[in-house]
XYZ file of N, CA and C in Angstrom:
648
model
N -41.605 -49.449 -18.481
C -40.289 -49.308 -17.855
C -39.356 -48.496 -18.725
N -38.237 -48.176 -18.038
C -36.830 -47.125 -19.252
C -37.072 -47.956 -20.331
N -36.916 -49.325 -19.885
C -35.905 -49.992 -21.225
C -36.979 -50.105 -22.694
N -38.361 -49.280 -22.612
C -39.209 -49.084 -23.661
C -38.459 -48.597 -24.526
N -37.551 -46.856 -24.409
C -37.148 -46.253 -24.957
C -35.712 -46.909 -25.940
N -34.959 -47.696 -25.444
C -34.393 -48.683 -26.615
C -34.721 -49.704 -27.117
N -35.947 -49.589 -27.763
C -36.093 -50.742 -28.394
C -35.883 -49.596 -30.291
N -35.118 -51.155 -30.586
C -34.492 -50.659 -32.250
C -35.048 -50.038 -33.173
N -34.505 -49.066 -33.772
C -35.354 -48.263 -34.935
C -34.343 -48.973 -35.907
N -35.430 -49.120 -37.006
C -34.554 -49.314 -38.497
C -33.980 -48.051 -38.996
N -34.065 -46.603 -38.227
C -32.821 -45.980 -38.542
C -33.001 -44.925 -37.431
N -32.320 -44.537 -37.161
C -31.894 -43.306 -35.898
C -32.954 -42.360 -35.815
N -33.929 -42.242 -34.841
C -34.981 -41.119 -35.378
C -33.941 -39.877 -35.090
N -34.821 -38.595 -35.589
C -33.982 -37.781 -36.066
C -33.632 -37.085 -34.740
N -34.509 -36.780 -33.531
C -33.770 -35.738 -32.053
C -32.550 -36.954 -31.622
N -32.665 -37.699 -32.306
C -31.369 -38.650 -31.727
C -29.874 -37.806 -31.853
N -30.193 -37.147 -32.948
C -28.369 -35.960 -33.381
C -28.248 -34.773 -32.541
N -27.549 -35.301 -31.458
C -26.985 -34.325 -30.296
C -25.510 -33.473 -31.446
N -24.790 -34.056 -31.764
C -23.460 -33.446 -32.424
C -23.995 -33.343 -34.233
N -23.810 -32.245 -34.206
C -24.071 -31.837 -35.559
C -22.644 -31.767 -36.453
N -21.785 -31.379 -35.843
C -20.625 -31.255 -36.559
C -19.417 -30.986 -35.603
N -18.269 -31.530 -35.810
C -16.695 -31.415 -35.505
C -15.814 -31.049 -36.360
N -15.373 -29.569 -35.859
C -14.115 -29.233 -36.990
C -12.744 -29.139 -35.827
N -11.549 -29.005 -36.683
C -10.354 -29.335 -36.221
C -9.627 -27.974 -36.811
N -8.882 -26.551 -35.690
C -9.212 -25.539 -36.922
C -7.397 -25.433 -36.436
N -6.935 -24.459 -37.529
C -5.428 -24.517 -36.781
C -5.754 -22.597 -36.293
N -5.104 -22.432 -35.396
C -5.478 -20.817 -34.743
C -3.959 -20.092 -34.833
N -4.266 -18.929 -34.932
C -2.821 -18.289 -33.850
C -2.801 -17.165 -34.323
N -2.484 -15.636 -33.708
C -2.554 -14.635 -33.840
C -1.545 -13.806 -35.673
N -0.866 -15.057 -36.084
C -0.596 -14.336 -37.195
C -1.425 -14.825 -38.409
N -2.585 -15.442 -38.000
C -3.493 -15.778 -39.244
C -4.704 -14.921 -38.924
N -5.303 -14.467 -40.159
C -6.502 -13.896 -40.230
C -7.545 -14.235 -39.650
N -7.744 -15.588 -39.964
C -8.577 -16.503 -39.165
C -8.407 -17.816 -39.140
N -9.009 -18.231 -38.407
C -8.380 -19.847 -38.284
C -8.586 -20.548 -39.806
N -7.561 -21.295 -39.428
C -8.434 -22.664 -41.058
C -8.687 -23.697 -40.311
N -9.668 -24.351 -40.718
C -10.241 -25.791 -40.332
C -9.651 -26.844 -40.985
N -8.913 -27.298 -40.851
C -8.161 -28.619 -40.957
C -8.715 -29.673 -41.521
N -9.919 -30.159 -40.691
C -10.393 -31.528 -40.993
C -11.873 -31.021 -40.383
N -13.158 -32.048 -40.763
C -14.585 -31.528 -40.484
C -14.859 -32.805 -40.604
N -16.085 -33.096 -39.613
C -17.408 -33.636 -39.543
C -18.545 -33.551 -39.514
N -19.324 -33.666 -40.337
C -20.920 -33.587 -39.959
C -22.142 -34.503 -40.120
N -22.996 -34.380 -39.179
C -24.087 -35.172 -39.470
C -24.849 -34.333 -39.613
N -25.794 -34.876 -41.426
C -26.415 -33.238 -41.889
C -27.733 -34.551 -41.672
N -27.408 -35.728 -41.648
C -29.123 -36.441 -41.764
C -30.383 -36.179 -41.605
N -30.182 -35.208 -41.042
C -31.785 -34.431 -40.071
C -32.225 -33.779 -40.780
N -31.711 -33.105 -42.039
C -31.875 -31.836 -42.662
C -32.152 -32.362 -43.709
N -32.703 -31.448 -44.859
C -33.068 -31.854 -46.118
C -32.028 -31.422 -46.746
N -32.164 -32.663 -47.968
C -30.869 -32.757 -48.749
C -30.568 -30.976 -48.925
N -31.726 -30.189 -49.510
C -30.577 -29.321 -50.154
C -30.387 -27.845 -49.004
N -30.774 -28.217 -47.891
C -30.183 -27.289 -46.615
C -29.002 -27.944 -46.533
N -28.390 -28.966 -46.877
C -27.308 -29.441 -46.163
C -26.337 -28.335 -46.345
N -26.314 -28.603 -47.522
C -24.686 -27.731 -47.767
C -24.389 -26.147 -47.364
N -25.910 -25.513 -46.848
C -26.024 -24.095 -46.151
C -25.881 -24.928 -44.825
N -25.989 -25.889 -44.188
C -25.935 -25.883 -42.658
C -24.338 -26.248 -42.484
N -23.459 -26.927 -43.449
C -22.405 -27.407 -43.837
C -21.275 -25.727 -43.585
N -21.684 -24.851 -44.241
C -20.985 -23.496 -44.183
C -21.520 -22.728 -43.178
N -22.767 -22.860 -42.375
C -22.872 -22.213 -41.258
C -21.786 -22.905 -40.101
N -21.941 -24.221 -39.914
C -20.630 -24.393 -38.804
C -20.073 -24.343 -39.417
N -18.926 -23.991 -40.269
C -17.506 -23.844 -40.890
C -17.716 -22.421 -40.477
N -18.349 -21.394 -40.765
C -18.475 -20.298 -40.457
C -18.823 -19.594 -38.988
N -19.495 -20.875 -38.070
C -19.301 -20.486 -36.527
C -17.680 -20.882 -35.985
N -17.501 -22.393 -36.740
C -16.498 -22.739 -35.615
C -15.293 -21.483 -35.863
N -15.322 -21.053 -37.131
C -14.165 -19.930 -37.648
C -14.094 -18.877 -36.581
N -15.521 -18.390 -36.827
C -15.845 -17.090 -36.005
C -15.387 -17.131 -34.559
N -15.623 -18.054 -33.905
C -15.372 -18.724 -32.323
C -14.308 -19.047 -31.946
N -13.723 -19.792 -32.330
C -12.518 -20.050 -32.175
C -11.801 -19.013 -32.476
N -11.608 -18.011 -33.307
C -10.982 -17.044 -33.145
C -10.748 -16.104 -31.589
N -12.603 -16.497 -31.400
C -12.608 -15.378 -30.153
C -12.052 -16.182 -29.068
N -11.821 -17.143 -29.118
C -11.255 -18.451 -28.161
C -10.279 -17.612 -27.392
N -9.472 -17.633 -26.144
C -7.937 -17.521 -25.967
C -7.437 -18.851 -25.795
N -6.702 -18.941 -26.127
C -5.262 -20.407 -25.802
C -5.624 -20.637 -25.055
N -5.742 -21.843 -24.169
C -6.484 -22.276 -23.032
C -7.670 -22.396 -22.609
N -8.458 -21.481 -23.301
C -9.938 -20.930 -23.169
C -10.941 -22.305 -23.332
N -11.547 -22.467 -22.865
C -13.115 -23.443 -23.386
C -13.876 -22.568 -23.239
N -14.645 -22.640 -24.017
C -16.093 -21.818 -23.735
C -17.108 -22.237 -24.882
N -18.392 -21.926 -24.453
C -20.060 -22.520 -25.443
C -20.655 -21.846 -25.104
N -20.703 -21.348 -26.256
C -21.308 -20.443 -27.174
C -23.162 -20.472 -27.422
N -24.098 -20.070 -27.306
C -25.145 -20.521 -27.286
C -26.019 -19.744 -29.029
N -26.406 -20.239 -29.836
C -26.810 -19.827 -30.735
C -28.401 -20.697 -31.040
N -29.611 -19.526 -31.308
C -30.786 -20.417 -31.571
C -30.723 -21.858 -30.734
N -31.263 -22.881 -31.239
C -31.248 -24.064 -30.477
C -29.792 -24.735 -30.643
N -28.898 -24.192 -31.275
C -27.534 -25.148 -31.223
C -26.137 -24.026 -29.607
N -25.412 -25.389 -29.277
C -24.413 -24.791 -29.027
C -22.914 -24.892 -29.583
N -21.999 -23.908 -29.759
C -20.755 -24.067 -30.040
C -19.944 -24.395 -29.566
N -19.465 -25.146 -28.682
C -18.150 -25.509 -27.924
C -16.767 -25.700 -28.056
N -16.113 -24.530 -28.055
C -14.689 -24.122 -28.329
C -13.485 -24.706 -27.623
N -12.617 -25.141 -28.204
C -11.627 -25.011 -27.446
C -10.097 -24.814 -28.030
N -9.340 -24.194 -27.393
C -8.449 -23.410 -28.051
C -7.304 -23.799 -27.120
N -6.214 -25.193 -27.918
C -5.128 -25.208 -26.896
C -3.904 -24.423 -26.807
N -3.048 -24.108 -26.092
C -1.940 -23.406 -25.944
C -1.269 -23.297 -26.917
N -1.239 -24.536 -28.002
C -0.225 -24.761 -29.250
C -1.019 -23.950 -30.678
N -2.169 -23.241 -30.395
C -2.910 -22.896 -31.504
C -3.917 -23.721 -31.596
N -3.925 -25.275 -31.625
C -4.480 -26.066 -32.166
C -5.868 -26.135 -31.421
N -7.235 -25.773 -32.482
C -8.620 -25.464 -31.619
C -9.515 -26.760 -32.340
N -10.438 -27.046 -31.261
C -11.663 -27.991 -31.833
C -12.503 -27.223 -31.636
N -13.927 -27.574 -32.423
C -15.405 -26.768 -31.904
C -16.380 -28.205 -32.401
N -17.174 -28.086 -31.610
C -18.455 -29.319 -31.776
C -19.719 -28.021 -31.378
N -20.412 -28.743 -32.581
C -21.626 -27.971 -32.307
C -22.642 -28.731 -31.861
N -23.527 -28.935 -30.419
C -24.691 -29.701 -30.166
C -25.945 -28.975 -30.228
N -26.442 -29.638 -29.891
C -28.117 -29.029 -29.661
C -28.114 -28.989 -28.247
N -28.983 -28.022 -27.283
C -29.030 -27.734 -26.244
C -28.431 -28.188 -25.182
N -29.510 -29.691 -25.028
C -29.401 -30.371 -24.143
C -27.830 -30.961 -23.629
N -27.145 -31.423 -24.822
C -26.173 -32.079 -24.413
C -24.624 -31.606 -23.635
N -24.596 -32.663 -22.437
C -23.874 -31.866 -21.795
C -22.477 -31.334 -22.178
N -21.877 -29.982 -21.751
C -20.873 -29.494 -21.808
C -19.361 -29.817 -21.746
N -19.772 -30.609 -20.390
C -18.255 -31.314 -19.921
C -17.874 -32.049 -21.004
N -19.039 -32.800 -21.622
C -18.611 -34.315 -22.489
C -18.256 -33.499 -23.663
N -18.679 -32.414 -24.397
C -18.617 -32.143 -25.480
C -16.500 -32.120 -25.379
N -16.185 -31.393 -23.819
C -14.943 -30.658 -24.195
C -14.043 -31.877 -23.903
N -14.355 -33.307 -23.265
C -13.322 -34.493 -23.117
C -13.400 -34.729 -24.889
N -14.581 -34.801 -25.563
C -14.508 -35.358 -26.643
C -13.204 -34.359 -27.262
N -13.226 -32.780 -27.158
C -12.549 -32.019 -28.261
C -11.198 -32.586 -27.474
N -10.821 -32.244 -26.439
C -9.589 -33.338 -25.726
C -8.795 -34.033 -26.262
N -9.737 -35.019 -26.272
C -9.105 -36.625 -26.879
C -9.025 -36.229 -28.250
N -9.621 -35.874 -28.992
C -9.655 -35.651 -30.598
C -8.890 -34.728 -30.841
N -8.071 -33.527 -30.063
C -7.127 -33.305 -30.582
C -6.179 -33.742 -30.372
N -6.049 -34.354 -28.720
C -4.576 -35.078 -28.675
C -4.440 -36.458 -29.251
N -5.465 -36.971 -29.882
C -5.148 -38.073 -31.153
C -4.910 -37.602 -32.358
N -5.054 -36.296 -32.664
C -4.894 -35.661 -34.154
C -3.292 -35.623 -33.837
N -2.778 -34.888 -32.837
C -1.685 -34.608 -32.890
C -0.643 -35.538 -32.795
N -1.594 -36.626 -32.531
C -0.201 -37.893 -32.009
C -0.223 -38.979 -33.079
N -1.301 -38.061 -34.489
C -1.159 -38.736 -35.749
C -0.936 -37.798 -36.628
N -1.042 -36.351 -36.602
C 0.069 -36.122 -37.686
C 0.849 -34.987 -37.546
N 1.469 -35.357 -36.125
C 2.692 -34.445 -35.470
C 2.458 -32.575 -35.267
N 3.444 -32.002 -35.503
C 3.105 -30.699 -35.854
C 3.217 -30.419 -37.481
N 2.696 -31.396 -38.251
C 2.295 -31.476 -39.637
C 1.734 -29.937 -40.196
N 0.903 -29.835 -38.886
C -0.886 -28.969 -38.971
C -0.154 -27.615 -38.968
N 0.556 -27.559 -38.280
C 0.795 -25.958 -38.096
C 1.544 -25.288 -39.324
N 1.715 -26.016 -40.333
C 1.958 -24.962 -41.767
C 0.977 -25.072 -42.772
N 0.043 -25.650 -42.179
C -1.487 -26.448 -43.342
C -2.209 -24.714 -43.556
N -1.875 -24.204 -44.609
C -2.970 -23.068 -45.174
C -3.697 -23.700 -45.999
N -4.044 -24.841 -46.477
C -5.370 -24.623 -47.265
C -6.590 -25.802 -46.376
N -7.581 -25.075 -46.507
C -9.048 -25.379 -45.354
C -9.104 -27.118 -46.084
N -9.681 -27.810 -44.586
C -10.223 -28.626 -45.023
C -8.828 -29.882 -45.769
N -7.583 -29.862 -45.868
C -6.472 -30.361 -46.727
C -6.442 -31.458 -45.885
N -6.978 -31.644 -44.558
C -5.570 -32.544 -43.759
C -6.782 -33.989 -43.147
N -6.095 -35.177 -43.896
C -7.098 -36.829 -43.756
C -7.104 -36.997 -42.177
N -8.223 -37.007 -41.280
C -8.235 -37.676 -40.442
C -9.701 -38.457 -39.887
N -9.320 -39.388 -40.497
C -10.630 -40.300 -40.634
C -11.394 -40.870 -38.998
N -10.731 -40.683 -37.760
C -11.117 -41.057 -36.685
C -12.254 -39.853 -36.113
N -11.947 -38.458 -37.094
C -13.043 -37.800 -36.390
C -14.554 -38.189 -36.650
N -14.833 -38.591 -38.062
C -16.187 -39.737 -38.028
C -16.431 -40.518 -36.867
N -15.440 -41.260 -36.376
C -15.891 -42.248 -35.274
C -16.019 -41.182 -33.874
N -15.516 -40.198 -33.453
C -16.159 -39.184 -32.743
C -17.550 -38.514 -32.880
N -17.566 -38.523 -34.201
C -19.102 -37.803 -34.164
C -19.724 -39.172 -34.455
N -19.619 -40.482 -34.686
C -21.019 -40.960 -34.195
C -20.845 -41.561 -33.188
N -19.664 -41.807 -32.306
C -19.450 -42.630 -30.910
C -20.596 -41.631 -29.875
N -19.991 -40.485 -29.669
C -20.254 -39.666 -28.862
C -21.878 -38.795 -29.403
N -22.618 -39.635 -29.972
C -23.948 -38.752 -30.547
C -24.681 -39.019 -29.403
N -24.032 -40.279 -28.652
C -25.222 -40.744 -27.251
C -24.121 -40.113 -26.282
N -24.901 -39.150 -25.330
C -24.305 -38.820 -24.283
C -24.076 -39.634 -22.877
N -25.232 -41.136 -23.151
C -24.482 -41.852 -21.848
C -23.531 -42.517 -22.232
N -23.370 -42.986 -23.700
C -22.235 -43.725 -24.126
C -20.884 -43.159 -24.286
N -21.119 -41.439 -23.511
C -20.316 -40.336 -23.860
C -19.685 -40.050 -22.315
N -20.851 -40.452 -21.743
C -20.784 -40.520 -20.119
C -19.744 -41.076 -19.386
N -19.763 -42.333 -20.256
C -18.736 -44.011 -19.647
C -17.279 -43.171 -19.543
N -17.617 -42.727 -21.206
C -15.961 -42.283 -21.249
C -15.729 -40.876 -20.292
N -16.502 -40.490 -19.899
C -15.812 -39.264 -19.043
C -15.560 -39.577 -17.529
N -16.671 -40.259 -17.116
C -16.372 -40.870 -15.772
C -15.052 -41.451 -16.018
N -14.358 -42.503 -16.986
C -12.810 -42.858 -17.096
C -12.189 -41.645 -17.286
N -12.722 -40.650 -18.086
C -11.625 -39.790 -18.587
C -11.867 -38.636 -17.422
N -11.059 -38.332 -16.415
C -10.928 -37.546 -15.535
C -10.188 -35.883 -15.967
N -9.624 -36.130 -17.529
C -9.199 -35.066 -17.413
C -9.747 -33.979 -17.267
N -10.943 -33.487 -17.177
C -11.361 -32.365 -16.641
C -12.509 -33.149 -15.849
N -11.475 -32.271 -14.838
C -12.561 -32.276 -13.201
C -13.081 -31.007 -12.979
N -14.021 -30.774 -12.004
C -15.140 -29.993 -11.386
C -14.112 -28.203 -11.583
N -13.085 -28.371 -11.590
C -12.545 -27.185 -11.855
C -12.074 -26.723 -12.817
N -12.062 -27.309 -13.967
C -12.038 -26.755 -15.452
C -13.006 -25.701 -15.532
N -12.599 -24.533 -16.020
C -13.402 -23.648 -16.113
C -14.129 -23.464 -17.556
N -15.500 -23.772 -17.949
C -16.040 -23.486 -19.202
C -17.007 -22.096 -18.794
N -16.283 -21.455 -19.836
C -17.115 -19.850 -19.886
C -18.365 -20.261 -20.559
N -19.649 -20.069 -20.414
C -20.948 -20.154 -20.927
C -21.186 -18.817 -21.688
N -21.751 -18.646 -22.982
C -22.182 -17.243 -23.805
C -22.748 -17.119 -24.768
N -23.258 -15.990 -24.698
C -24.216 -15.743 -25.631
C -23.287 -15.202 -27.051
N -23.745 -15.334 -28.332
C -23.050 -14.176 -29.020
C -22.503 -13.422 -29.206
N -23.660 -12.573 -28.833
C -23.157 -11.055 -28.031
C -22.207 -10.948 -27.128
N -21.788 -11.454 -26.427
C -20.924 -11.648 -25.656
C -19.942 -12.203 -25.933
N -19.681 -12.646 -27.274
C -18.420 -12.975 -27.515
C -17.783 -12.307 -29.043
N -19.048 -11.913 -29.822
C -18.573 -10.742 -30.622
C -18.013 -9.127 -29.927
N -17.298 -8.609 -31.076
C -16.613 -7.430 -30.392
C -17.658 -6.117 -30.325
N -17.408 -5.476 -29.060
C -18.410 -4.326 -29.333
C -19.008 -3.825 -30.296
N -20.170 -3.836 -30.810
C -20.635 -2.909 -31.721
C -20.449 -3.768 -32.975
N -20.100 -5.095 -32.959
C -20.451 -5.719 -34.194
C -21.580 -6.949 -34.274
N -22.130 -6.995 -35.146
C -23.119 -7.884 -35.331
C -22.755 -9.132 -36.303
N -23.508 -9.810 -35.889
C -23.595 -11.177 -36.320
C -23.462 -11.271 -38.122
N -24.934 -10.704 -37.888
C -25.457 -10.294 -38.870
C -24.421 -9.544 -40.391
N -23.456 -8.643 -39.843
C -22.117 -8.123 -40.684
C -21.196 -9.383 -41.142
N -21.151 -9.867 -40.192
C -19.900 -11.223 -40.222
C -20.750 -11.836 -40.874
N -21.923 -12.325 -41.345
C -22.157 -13.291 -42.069
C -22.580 -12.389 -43.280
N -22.973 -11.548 -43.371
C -22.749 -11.092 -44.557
C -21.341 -10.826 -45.363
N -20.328 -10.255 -44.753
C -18.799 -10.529 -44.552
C -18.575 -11.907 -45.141
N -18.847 -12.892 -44.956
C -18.073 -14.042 -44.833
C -17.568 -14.973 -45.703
N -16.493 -15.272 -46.345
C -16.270 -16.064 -47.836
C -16.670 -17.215 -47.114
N -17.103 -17.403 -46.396
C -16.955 -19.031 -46.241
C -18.942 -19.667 -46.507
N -19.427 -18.426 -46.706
C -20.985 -18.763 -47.068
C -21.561 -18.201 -48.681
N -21.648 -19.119 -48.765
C -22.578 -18.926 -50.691
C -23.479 -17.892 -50.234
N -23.849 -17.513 -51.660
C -25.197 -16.490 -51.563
C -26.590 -17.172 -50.830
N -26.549 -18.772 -51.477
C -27.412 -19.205 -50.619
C -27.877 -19.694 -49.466
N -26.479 -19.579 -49.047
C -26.391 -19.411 -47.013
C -27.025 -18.590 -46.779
N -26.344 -17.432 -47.276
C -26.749 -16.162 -46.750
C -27.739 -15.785 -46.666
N -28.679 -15.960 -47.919
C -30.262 -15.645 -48.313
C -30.746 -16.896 -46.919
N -30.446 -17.796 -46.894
C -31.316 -18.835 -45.579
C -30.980 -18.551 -44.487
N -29.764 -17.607 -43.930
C -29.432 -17.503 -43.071
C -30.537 -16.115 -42.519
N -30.831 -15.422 -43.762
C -31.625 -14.273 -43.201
C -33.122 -14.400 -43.647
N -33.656 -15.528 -44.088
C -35.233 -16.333 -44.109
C -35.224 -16.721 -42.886
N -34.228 -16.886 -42.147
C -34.347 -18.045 -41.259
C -34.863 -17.221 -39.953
N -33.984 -16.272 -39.904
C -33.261 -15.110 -38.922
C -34.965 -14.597 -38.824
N -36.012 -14.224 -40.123
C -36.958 -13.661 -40.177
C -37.846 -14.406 -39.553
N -37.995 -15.902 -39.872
C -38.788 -16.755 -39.275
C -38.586 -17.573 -38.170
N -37.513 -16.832 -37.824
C -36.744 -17.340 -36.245
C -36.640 -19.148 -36.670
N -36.261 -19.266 -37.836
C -36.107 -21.026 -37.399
C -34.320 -21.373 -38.347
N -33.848 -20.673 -37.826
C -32.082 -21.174 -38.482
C -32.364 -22.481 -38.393
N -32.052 -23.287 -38.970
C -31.695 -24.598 -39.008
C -32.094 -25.482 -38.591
N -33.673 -25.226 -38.535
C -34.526 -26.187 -38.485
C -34.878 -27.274 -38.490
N -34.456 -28.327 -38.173
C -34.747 -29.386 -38.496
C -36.235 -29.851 -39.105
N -36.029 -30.315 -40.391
C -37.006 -30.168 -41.272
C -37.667 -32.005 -41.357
């Protein structure tokens, strides 16, 4: 019967990590690029010392993305087996969650939703003079990334949470399609302060052996 599939593991097997990471970025056309505020990740899947290269690859997508965001915009992003899911509200203020394929879209963007309009209704418009990455405590985004790692337990809350109905528009995309003509990926991450040399070197082992971020 279903109910085979929950019976208890003494620890989470590993395709169990739908959300890999939640950042909180502040946006707006007179910054270079966004800064990320506050971050989450679940690196468990990965070996200890990929973490901290998979750690600066989303710091380095949600950057990249959210930039390309517009104010209002949602959109997911599709990269190798992960997706990016942007969202960019009117006030500047952007979330991005990165999942793995499967998990659905809608839920990813109630989660960025609620998690920013609880950021904001805990530390005001604090955020919007925060220049340095990563500065600003908000300890409830942990309980987002492991509440919402199960998508039916992710489910409950969207069936309550109505705020986006059947007509929210989420743009679906590839990369390419959301980088600017004629630039590559590939430049921007070579470009990028936000990746060590040894990102970079795994980012282009990876790129060779088609397995970015493998779960190992």
């Amino acid at each position: 019967g279903a109910s085979a599939s929950f019976t208890k593991e003494p620890r989470r097997p590993i395709n169990m990590v739908k959300v890999v990471g939640i950042s909180i970025l502040r946006t707006g056309s007179d910054l270079p690029d966004p800064i990320p505020l506050c971050m989450a990740c679940e690196l468990s899947s990965y070996g200890f010392f990929q973490r901290q290269g998979v750690k600066e690859m989303l710091t380095f997508f949600s950057k990249t993305f959210t930039k390309r965001t517009q104010p209002g915009q949602r959109q997911s992003i599709t990269h190798e087996q992960y997706v990016v899911h942007c969202y960019v509200r009117s006030d500047g203020l952007a979330g991005a969650v990165t999942t793995d394929l499967e998990y659905p879209a809608r839920v990813a963007f109630v989660l960025l939703t609620q998690l920013l309009d609880e950021f904001t209704g805990t530390v005001g418009d604090s955020w919007k003079s925060v220049s340095t990455p990563e500065s600003v405590s908000f300890p409830p985004i942990e309980e987002y990334l492991q509440k919402y790692q199960d998508p039916a337990v992710a489910d409950k809350v969207t069936k309550i949470q109505k705020d986006l109905d059947e007509t929210t528009q989420i743009l679906h995309k590839t990369i390419d399609s959301v980088l600017e003509r004629g630039s590559k990926l590939d430049d921007l991450v070579e470009r990028s302060d936000d990746l060590s040399k040894q990102s970079k070197m795994f980012y282009k082992q990876a790129k060779k052996t088609n397995s970015c971020c493998v779960i190992s």
